[in-house]
Short mmCIF file of C-alpha atoms in Angstrom, two decimals:
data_model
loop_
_atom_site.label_atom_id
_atom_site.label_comp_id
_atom_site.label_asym_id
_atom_site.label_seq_id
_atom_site.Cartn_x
_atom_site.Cartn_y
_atom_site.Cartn_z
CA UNK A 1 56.33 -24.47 88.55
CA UNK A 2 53.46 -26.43 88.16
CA UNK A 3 49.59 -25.05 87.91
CA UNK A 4 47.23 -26.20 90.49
CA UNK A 5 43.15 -25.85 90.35
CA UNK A 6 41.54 -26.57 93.70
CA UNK A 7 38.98 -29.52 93.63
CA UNK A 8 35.60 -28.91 95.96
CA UNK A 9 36.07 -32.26 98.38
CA UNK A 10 39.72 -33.57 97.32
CA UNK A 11 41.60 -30.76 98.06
CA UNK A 12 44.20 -29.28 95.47
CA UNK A 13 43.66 -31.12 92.58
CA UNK A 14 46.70 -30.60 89.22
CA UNK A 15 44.73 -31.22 85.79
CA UNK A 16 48.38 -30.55 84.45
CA UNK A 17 51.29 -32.38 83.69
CA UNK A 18 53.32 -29.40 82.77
CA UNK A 19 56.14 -28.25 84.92
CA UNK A 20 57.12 -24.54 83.61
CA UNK A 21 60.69 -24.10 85.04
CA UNK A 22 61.03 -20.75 83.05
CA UNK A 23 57.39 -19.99 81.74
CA UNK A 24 58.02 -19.91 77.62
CA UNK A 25 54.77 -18.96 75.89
CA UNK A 26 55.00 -22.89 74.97
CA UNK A 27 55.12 -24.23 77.97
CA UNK A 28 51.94 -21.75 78.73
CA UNK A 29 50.10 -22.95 75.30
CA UNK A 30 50.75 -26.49 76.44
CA UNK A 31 48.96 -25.52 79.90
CA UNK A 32 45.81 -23.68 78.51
CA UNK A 33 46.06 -27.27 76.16
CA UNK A 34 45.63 -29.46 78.85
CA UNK A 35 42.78 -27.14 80.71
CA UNK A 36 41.07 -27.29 77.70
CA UNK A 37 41.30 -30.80 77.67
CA UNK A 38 39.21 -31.22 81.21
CA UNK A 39 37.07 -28.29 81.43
CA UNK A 40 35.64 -30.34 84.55
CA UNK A 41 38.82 -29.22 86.49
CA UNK A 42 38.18 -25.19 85.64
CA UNK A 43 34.32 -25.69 86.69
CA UNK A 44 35.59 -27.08 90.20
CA UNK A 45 37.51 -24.62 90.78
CA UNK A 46 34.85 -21.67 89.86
CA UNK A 47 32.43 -23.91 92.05
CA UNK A 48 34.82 -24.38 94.71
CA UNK A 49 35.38 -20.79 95.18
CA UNK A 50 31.46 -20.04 94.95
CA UNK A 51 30.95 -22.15 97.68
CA UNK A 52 34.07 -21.21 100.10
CA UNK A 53 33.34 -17.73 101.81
CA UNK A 54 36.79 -17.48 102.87
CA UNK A 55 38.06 -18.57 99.24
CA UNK A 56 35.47 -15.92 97.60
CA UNK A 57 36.28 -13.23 99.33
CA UNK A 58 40.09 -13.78 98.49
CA UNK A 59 39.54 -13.99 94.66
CA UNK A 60 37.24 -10.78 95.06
CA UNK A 61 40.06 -8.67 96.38
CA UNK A 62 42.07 -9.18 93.56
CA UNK A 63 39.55 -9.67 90.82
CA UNK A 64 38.07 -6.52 89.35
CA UNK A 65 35.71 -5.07 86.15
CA UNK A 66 38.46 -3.79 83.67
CA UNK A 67 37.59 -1.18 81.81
CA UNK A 68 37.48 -2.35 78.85
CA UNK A 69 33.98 -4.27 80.23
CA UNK A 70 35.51 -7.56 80.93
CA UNK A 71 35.57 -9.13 84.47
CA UNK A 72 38.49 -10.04 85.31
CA UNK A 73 38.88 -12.69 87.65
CA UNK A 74 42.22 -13.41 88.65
CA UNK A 75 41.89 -17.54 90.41
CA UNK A 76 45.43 -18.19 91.07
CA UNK A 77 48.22 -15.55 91.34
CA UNK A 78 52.27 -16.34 92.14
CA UNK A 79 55.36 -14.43 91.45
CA UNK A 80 55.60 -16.51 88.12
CA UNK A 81 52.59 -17.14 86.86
CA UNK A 82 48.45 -16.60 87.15
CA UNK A 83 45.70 -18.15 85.99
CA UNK A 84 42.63 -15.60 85.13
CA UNK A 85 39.09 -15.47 83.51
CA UNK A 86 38.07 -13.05 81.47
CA UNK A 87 34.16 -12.65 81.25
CA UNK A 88 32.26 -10.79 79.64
CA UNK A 89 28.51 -10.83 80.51
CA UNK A 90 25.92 -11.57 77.78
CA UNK A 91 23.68 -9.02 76.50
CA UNK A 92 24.32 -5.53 74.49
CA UNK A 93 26.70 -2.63 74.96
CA UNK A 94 29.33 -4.34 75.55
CA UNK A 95 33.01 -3.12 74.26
CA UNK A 96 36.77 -4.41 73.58
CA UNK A 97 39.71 -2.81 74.12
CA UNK A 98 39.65 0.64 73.34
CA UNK A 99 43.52 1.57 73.22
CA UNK A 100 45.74 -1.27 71.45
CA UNK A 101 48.65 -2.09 74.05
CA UNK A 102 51.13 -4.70 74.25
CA UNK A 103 52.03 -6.85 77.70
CA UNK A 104 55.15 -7.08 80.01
CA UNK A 105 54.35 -11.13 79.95
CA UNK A 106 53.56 -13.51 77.81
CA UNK A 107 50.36 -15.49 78.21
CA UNK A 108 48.18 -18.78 76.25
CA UNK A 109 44.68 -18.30 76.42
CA UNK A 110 41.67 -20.38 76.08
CA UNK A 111 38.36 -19.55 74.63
CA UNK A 112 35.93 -21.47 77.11
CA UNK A 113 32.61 -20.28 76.29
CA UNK A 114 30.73 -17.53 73.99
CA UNK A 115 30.84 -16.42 69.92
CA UNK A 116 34.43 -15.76 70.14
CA UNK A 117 36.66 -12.56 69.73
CA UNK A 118 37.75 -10.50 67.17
CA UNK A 119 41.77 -9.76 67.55
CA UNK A 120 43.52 -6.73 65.64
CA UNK A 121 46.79 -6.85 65.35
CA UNK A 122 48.85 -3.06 64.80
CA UNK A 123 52.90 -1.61 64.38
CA UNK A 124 53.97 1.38 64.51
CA UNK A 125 54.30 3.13 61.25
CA UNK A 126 55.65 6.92 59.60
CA UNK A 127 53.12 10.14 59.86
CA UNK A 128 53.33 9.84 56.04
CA UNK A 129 51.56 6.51 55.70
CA UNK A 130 48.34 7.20 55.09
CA UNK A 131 46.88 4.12 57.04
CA UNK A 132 48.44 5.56 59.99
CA UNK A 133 46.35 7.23 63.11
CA UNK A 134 48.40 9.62 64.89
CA UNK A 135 47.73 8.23 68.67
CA UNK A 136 49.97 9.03 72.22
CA UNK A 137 51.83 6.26 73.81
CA UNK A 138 52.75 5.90 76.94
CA UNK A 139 54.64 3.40 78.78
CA UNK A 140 52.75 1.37 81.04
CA UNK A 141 53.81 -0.07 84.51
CA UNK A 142 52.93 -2.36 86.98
CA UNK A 143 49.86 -0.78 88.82
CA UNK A 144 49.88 2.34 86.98
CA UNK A 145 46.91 4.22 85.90
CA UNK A 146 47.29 5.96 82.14
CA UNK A 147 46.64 9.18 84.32
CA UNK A 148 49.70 8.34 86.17
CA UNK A 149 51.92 7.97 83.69
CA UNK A 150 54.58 11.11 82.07
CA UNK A 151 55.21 12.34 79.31
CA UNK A 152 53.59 10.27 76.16
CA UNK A 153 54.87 10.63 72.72
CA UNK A 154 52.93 10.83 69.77
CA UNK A 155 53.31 8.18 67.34
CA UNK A 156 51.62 6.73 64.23
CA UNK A 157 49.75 3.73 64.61
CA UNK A 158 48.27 1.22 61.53
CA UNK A 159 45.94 -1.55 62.17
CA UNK A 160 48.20 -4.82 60.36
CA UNK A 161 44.92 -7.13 60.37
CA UNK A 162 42.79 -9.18 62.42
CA UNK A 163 41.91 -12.64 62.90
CA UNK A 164 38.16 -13.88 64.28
CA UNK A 165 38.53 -17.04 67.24
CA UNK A 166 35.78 -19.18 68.05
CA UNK A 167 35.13 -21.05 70.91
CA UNK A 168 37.44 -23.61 71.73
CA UNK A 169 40.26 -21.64 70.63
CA UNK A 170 44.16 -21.43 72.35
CA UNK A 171 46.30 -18.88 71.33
CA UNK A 172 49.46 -17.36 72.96
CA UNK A 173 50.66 -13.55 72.90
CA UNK A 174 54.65 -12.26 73.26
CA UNK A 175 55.27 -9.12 74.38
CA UNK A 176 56.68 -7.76 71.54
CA UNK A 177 52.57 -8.45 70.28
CA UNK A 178 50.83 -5.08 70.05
CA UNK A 179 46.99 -6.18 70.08
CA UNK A 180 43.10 -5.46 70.54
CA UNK A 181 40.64 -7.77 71.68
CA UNK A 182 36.81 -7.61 71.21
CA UNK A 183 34.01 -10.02 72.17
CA UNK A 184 31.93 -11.58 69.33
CA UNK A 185 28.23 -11.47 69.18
CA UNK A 186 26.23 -11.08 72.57
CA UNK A 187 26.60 -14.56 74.54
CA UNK A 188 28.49 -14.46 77.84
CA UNK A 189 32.01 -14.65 76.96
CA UNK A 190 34.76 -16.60 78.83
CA UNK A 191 38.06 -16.62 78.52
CA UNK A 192 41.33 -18.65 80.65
CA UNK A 193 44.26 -17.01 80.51
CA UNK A 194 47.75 -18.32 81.89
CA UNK A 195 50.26 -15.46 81.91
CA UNK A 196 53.93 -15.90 82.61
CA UNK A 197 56.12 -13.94 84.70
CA UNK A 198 56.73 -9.73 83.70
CA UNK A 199 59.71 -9.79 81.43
CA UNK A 200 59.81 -6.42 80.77
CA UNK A 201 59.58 -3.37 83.18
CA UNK A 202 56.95 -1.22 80.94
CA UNK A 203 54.56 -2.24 78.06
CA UNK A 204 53.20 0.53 75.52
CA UNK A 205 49.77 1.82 75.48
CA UNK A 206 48.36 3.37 72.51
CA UNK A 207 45.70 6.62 73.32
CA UNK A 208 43.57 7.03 69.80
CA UNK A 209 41.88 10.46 68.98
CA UNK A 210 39.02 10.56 70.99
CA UNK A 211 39.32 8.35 73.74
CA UNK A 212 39.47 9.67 77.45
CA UNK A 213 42.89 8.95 78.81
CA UNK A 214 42.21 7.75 82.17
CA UNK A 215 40.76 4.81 82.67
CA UNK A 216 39.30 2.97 86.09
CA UNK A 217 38.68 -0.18 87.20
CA UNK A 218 36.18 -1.06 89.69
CA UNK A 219 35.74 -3.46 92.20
CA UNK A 220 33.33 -6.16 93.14
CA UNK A 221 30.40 -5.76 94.64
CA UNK A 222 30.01 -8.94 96.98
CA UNK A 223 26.68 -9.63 95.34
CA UNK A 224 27.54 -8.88 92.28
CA UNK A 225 30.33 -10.90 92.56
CA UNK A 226 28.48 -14.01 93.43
CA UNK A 227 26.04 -13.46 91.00
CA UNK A 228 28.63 -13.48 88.57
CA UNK A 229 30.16 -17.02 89.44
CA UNK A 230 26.58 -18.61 89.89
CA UNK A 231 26.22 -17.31 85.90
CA UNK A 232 29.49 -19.10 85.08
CA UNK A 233 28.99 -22.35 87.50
CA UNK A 234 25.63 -22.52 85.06
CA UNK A 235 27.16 -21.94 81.69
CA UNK A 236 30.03 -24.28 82.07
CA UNK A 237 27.81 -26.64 84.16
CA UNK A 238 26.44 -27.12 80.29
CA UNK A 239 29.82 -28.27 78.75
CA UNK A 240 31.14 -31.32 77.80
CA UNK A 241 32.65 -33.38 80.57
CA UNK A 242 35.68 -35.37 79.40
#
């Protein structure tokens, strides 16, 4: 497997080396790596897809606002692997991730442009630790709302520490990795992601006291939508060619 961007007059155009026969979350670091080293192929691709109707209105049917208040923009999706942004629009009220969770994939990801992200990192503890939160978790699956999901057990939850990443930044996540993520200060905030294939069927989701349990994602607005890519065709229009 080998990950493609799409170049605006050349055609498909492979700023990677890296072949991923089984996508280890090394082989995906050493991806997000060699993005990072040529942003230029990551803003041809965003422009490419601004300026192709027919490519635009692919990515907008499977790109959506999360609801954690991220946009996620999913560029390139196959059975093994995807390559996403994550983008958070500059500006106030804006929010993280309001239940920790884990994934059913590993991924590498790629802080592209903004202040960074704050990432906490929690486990599972007794109901007699007194750093614990007493929380519901429920198993997630593959197009599954929390609302859809059956009987959640309650659990205690701690909060093992967190780490601040600035611009620029790669890291990878396992699945076994049970994570927040937050933007950092009030600059639009983008994020590449490479995930690997699912290798599990369900990944916990942690409800804390006082959070609603169903949460929805919306959909693009085709206005909104190009809006959105003329703000990032701008932003990482400003960014070091190499």
């Amino acid at each position: 497997m080998s990950l493609f961007l799409v170049g605006p007059q050349n055609g498909p155009k492979q700023p990677s080396k890296v072949a991923i026969s089984a996508p280890e979350v090394t082989d995906l670091v050493r991806v997000v790596e060699d993005l990072r080293s040529d942003p230029a192929s990551l803003l041809d691709t965003v422009t490419t897809i601004a300026a192709d109707r027919r490519r635009r209105k692919d990515v907008v049917k499977r790109s959506y606002w999360h609801p954690n208040g991220f946009a996620k923009i999913k560029l390139l999706e196959y059975p093994d692997y995807s390559l996403r942004l994550h983008v958070w629009p500059a500006g106030k009220d804006r929010r993280g991730d309001m239940n920790p969770h884990s994934h059913r994939w590993a991924f590498a990801s790629w802080l592209v442009l903004g202040q960074g992200i704050a990432e906490k990192y929690f486990g599972e503890t007794t109901p007699t630790d007194p750093d614990g939160v007493e929380c519901e978790r429920y198993l997630y699956r593959r197009r599954a709302w929390l609302s859809d999901l059956r009987r959640p057990e309650r659990v205690h939850l701690r909060e093992l520490g967190e780490v601040r990443r600035p611009a620029g930044t790669v890291y990878s996540s396992t699945t076994e990795v049970v994570h927040t993520v937050d933007p950092v200060g009030l600059d639009l905030l983008v994020t590449a992601v490479v995930q690997g294939h699912a290798e599990v069927e369900t990944a916990p989701v942690y409800v804390r006291p006082g959070v609603a349990r169903e949460q929805r994602r919306r959909r693009f607005k085709a206005e909104e939508f190009g809006i959105l890519l003329r703000d990032l065709e701008i932003a990482m229009g400003a960014m070091p060619r190499t």
